[in-house]
């Protein structure tokens, strides 16, 4: 079992690269953003609770996110490993994930940081808006907000995971397959 976290700003390619890893290695993908969007689409109470945060580019409160991840981990007890994509995004979430995995006797093996300059993120998100249907991709102000929230709340997790000696930095610029090859090398798979 290989469990790892994909850290990286919005538009860094975490979702794209996760899809390739899932196809090749059978990981289970836990993308909190995807889960919130699915809940929103189905009109569930959780989706409605998250809507305002997603629309404005702010983070959904930690306790809501952590509760959701707890349920998803329970639902898939046996598998090849988890990709945590877009989670954790705060120190509180990172500590909660450590505690949760420890309580289940599961390791967090590694944390990959996909590094992409802000100017390229803006271009990618604006381009993605044409097909994603995501209102948070279509609005430049919301894009800026998400990049800022990432820098303030999530980027400090690199220290948290460096101290645990789990962090690998992967340049996220270049051809998709080239980046994928770097990720496989970083994960030794
Ligand atoms: P993403 O698809 O990862 O870009 O996430 C889209 C939106 O979902 C974010 O802007 C947040 O509003 C919300 N979200 C996703 N993951 C988290 C998380 N781990 N903590 C808080 N909010 C989250």
Tab-separated table of C-alpha atoms and ligand atoms in Angstrom:
chain	number	residue	atom	x	y	z
A	1	UNK	CA	0.000	0.000	0.000
A	2	UNK	CA	1.304	3.425	-0.990
A	3	UNK	CA	-0.512	6.440	0.401
A	4	UNK	CA	0.573	9.879	-0.652
A	5	UNK	CA	-0.529	13.488	-0.679
A	6	UNK	CA	-0.511	15.627	-3.804
A	7	UNK	CA	0.259	19.188	-2.767
A	8	UNK	CA	0.180	21.978	-5.284
A	9	UNK	CA	-1.647	25.161	-6.213
A	10	UNK	CA	-4.901	25.179	-8.196
A	11	UNK	CA	-4.087	24.340	-11.802
A	12	UNK	CA	-0.801	22.609	-10.986
A	13	UNK	CA	-2.003	19.361	-12.595
A	14	UNK	CA	-2.786	17.243	-9.536
A	15	UNK	CA	-6.032	15.944	-11.054
A	16	UNK	CA	-4.489	15.210	-14.452
A	17	UNK	CA	-1.544	13.351	-12.976
A	18	UNK	CA	-3.744	11.493	-10.479
A	19	UNK	CA	-5.848	10.154	-13.363
A	20	UNK	CA	-2.723	8.695	-14.988
A	21	UNK	CA	-1.523	7.138	-11.734
A	22	UNK	CA	-4.943	5.598	-11.103
A	23	UNK	CA	-5.029	4.083	-14.569
A	24	UNK	CA	-1.545	2.602	-14.264
A	25	UNK	CA	-1.481	1.584	-10.604
A	26	UNK	CA	-5.073	1.377	-9.314
A	27	UNK	CA	-4.831	3.945	-6.546
A	28	UNK	CA	-7.984	5.275	-4.939
A	29	UNK	CA	-8.377	8.978	-5.620
A	30	UNK	CA	-9.612	11.152	-2.790
A	31	UNK	CA	-10.031	14.619	-4.262
A	32	UNK	CA	-11.907	16.796	-1.810
A	33	UNK	CA	-12.677	19.315	-4.562
A	34	UNK	CA	-14.187	16.577	-6.779
A	35	UNK	CA	-16.198	15.240	-3.852
A	36	UNK	CA	-17.585	18.673	-2.993
A	37	UNK	CA	-18.520	19.315	-6.638
A	38	UNK	CA	-20.289	15.932	-6.845
A	39	UNK	CA	-22.169	16.642	-3.595
A	40	UNK	CA	-23.134	20.048	-4.904
A	41	UNK	CA	-24.426	18.564	-8.150
A	42	UNK	CA	-26.554	16.029	-6.300
A	43	UNK	CA	-27.940	18.789	-4.070
A	44	UNK	CA	-26.933	17.040	-0.829
A	45	UNK	CA	-26.760	18.964	2.483
A	46	UNK	CA	-22.950	18.695	2.391
A	47	UNK	CA	-22.902	20.160	-1.115
A	48	UNK	CA	-25.129	23.031	-0.095
A	49	UNK	CA	-22.962	23.690	2.948
A	50	UNK	CA	-19.837	23.825	0.748
A	51	UNK	CA	-21.300	25.857	-2.126
A	52	UNK	CA	-20.554	29.360	-0.869
A	53	UNK	CA	-16.938	28.474	-0.149
A	54	UNK	CA	-16.361	26.870	-3.552
A	55	UNK	CA	-17.993	29.764	-5.385
A	56	UNK	CA	-15.846	32.345	-3.601
A	57	UNK	CA	-12.558	30.422	-3.671
A	58	UNK	CA	-12.394	30.098	0.095
A	59	UNK	CA	-11.654	26.964	2.054
A	60	UNK	CA	-14.494	24.847	3.388
A	61	UNK	CA	-14.167	24.704	7.203
A	62	UNK	CA	-11.693	22.112	8.454
A	63	UNK	CA	-14.195	20.114	10.517
A	64	UNK	CA	-16.457	19.605	7.483
A	65	UNK	CA	-13.555	18.430	5.308
A	66	UNK	CA	-12.073	16.150	7.946
A	67	UNK	CA	-15.430	14.514	8.703
A	68	UNK	CA	-15.899	13.839	4.995
A	69	UNK	CA	-12.446	12.266	4.598
A	70	UNK	CA	-13.056	10.067	7.648
A	71	UNK	CA	-16.164	8.674	5.992
A	72	UNK	CA	-14.435	8.072	2.664
A	73	UNK	CA	-11.518	6.272	4.277
A	74	UNK	CA	-13.921	4.005	6.137
A	75	UNK	CA	-15.768	3.252	2.943
A	76	UNK	CA	-12.642	1.930	1.196
A	77	UNK	CA	-10.728	-0.020	3.804
A	78	UNK	CA	-8.676	-2.256	1.479
A	79	UNK	CA	-6.893	-1.053	-1.631
A	80	UNK	CA	-3.595	-0.362	-3.373
A	81	UNK	CA	-3.266	3.006	-1.677
A	82	UNK	CA	-4.776	6.455	-1.587
A	83	UNK	CA	-3.931	9.611	-3.455
A	84	UNK	CA	-4.974	12.551	-1.299
A	85	UNK	CA	-5.537	15.309	-3.843
A	86	UNK	CA	-6.363	18.795	-2.598
A	87	UNK	CA	-6.332	17.529	0.986
A	88	UNK	CA	-4.885	18.463	3.419
A	89	UNK	CA	-4.939	22.193	2.746
A	90	UNK	CA	-4.315	23.493	6.277
A	91	UNK	CA	-2.184	22.547	9.252
A	92	UNK	CA	-5.328	21.407	11.118
A	93	UNK	CA	-6.225	19.089	8.228
A	94	UNK	CA	-2.656	17.737	8.014
A	95	UNK	CA	-2.651	16.872	11.706
A	96	UNK	CA	-6.104	15.313	11.394
A	97	UNK	CA	-4.926	13.165	8.471
A	98	UNK	CA	-1.899	11.968	10.439
A	99	UNK	CA	-4.114	11.028	13.383
A	100	UNK	CA	-6.700	9.347	11.180
A	101	UNK	CA	-4.166	7.245	9.297
A	102	UNK	CA	-2.403	6.302	12.493
A	103	UNK	CA	-5.680	5.172	14.054
A	104	UNK	CA	-6.184	2.861	11.086
A	105	UNK	CA	-2.607	1.594	11.085
A	106	UNK	CA	-2.046	3.076	7.628
A	107	UNK	CA	1.138	4.960	6.716
A	108	UNK	CA	1.396	8.279	4.936
A	109	UNK	CA	4.355	7.375	2.785
A	110	UNK	CA	5.041	10.528	0.845
A	111	UNK	CA	4.028	14.048	-0.087
A	112	UNK	CA	4.579	15.347	-3.615
A	113	UNK	CA	4.639	19.076	-4.204
A	114	UNK	CA	3.874	20.013	-7.824
A	115	UNK	CA	5.548	23.371	-8.370
A	116	UNK	CA	4.192	25.712	-11.060
A	117	UNK	CA	4.750	29.494	-11.366
A	118	UNK	CA	1.672	31.664	-10.727
A	119	UNK	CA	1.619	33.119	-14.263
A	120	UNK	CA	1.283	29.614	-15.734
A	121	UNK	CA	-1.437	28.718	-13.208
A	122	UNK	CA	-3.478	31.716	-14.322
A	123	UNK	CA	-3.144	30.690	-17.970
A	124	UNK	CA	-4.045	27.056	-17.271
A	125	UNK	CA	-7.077	27.862	-15.119
A	126	UNK	CA	-8.412	30.350	-17.654
A	127	UNK	CA	-7.996	27.727	-20.365
A	128	UNK	CA	-9.549	25.015	-18.177
A	129	UNK	CA	-12.620	27.200	-17.601
A	130	UNK	CA	-13.573	26.632	-21.249
A	131	UNK	CA	-14.169	22.936	-20.585
A	132	UNK	CA	-14.423	22.427	-16.817
A	133	UNK	CA	-17.690	24.285	-16.370
A	134	UNK	CA	-16.272	25.453	-13.041
A	135	UNK	CA	-17.340	28.967	-12.126
A	136	UNK	CA	-14.265	29.283	-9.882
A	137	UNK	CA	-12.052	28.813	-12.981
A	138	UNK	CA	-13.976	31.354	-15.063
A	139	UNK	CA	-13.542	34.374	-12.796
A	140	UNK	CA	-10.055	35.992	-12.629
A	141	UNK	CA	-10.739	37.412	-9.161
A	142	UNK	CA	-11.634	33.998	-7.805
A	143	UNK	CA	-8.519	32.532	-9.421
A	144	UNK	CA	-6.401	35.143	-7.603
A	145	UNK	CA	-8.208	34.372	-4.359
A	146	UNK	CA	-7.526	30.646	-4.689
A	147	UNK	CA	-3.843	31.221	-5.443
A	148	UNK	CA	-3.599	33.525	-2.399
A	149	UNK	CA	-5.385	31.061	-0.130
A	150	UNK	CA	-3.028	28.346	-1.343
A	151	UNK	CA	0.032	30.462	-0.537
A	152	UNK	CA	-1.221	31.488	2.880
A	153	UNK	CA	-2.876	28.318	4.140
A	154	UNK	CA	-1.472	25.376	2.209
A	155	UNK	CA	2.096	26.189	1.194
A	156	UNK	CA	3.224	26.232	4.861
A	157	UNK	CA	2.483	22.488	4.897
A	158	UNK	CA	5.758	22.026	3.012
A	159	UNK	CA	7.516	22.774	6.331
A	160	UNK	CA	5.255	20.377	8.174
A	161	UNK	CA	6.047	17.534	5.777
A	162	UNK	CA	9.728	18.467	5.364
A	163	UNK	CA	10.120	17.957	9.100
A	164	UNK	CA	8.580	14.504	8.672
A	165	UNK	CA	11.067	13.928	5.806
A	166	UNK	CA	8.228	13.061	3.430
A	167	UNK	CA	8.306	15.972	0.995
A	168	UNK	CA	9.438	15.634	-2.631
A	169	UNK	CA	9.351	18.639	-4.958
A	170	UNK	CA	8.387	17.952	-8.567
A	171	UNK	CA	8.564	20.635	-11.274
A	172	UNK	CA	5.042	20.793	-12.713
A	173	UNK	CA	5.889	22.585	-15.944
A	174	UNK	CA	6.441	20.805	-19.260
A	175	UNK	CA	4.670	18.086	-21.194
A	176	UNK	CA	2.155	16.009	-19.196
A	177	UNK	CA	4.107	12.787	-19.832
A	178	UNK	CA	7.369	14.410	-18.847
A	179	UNK	CA	5.862	15.549	-15.529
A	180	UNK	CA	4.352	12.101	-15.049
A	181	UNK	CA	7.794	10.513	-15.485
A	182	UNK	CA	9.185	12.834	-12.784
A	183	UNK	CA	6.340	11.838	-10.452
A	184	UNK	CA	6.997	8.134	-10.973
A	185	UNK	CA	10.655	8.659	-10.209
A	186	UNK	CA	9.779	10.629	-7.059
A	187	UNK	CA	7.442	7.833	-5.908
A	188	UNK	CA	9.842	5.064	-7.025
A	189	UNK	CA	7.085	3.308	-8.989
B	1	LIG	P1	-10.042	22.018	-5.921
B	1	LIG	O1	-10.867	21.189	-6.822
B	1	LIG	O2	-9.043	21.208	-5.127
B	1	LIG	O3	-9.412	23.192	-6.613
B	1	LIG	O4	-11.029	22.633	-4.823
B	1	LIG	C1	-12.094	23.486	-5.187
B	1	LIG	C2	-12.675	24.146	-3.945
B	1	LIG	O5	-13.187	23.153	-3.047
B	1	LIG	C3	-11.699	24.964	-3.115
B	1	LIG	O6	-11.523	26.272	-3.618
B	1	LIG	C4	-12.365	24.941	-1.748
B	1	LIG	O7	-13.474	25.835	-1.700
B	1	LIG	C5	-12.940	23.528	-1.692
B	1	LIG	N1	-11.969	22.557	-1.122
B	1	LIG	C6	-11.440	21.482	-1.761
B	1	LIG	N2	-10.621	20.801	-0.961
B	1	LIG	C7	-10.631	21.457	0.237
B	1	LIG	C8	-9.968	21.263	1.475
B	1	LIG	N3	-9.120	20.225	1.668
B	1	LIG	N4	-10.217	22.137	2.474
B	1	LIG	C9	-11.060	23.166	2.310
B	1	LIG	N5	-11.700	23.420	1.168
B	1	LIG	C10	-11.501	22.575	0.137
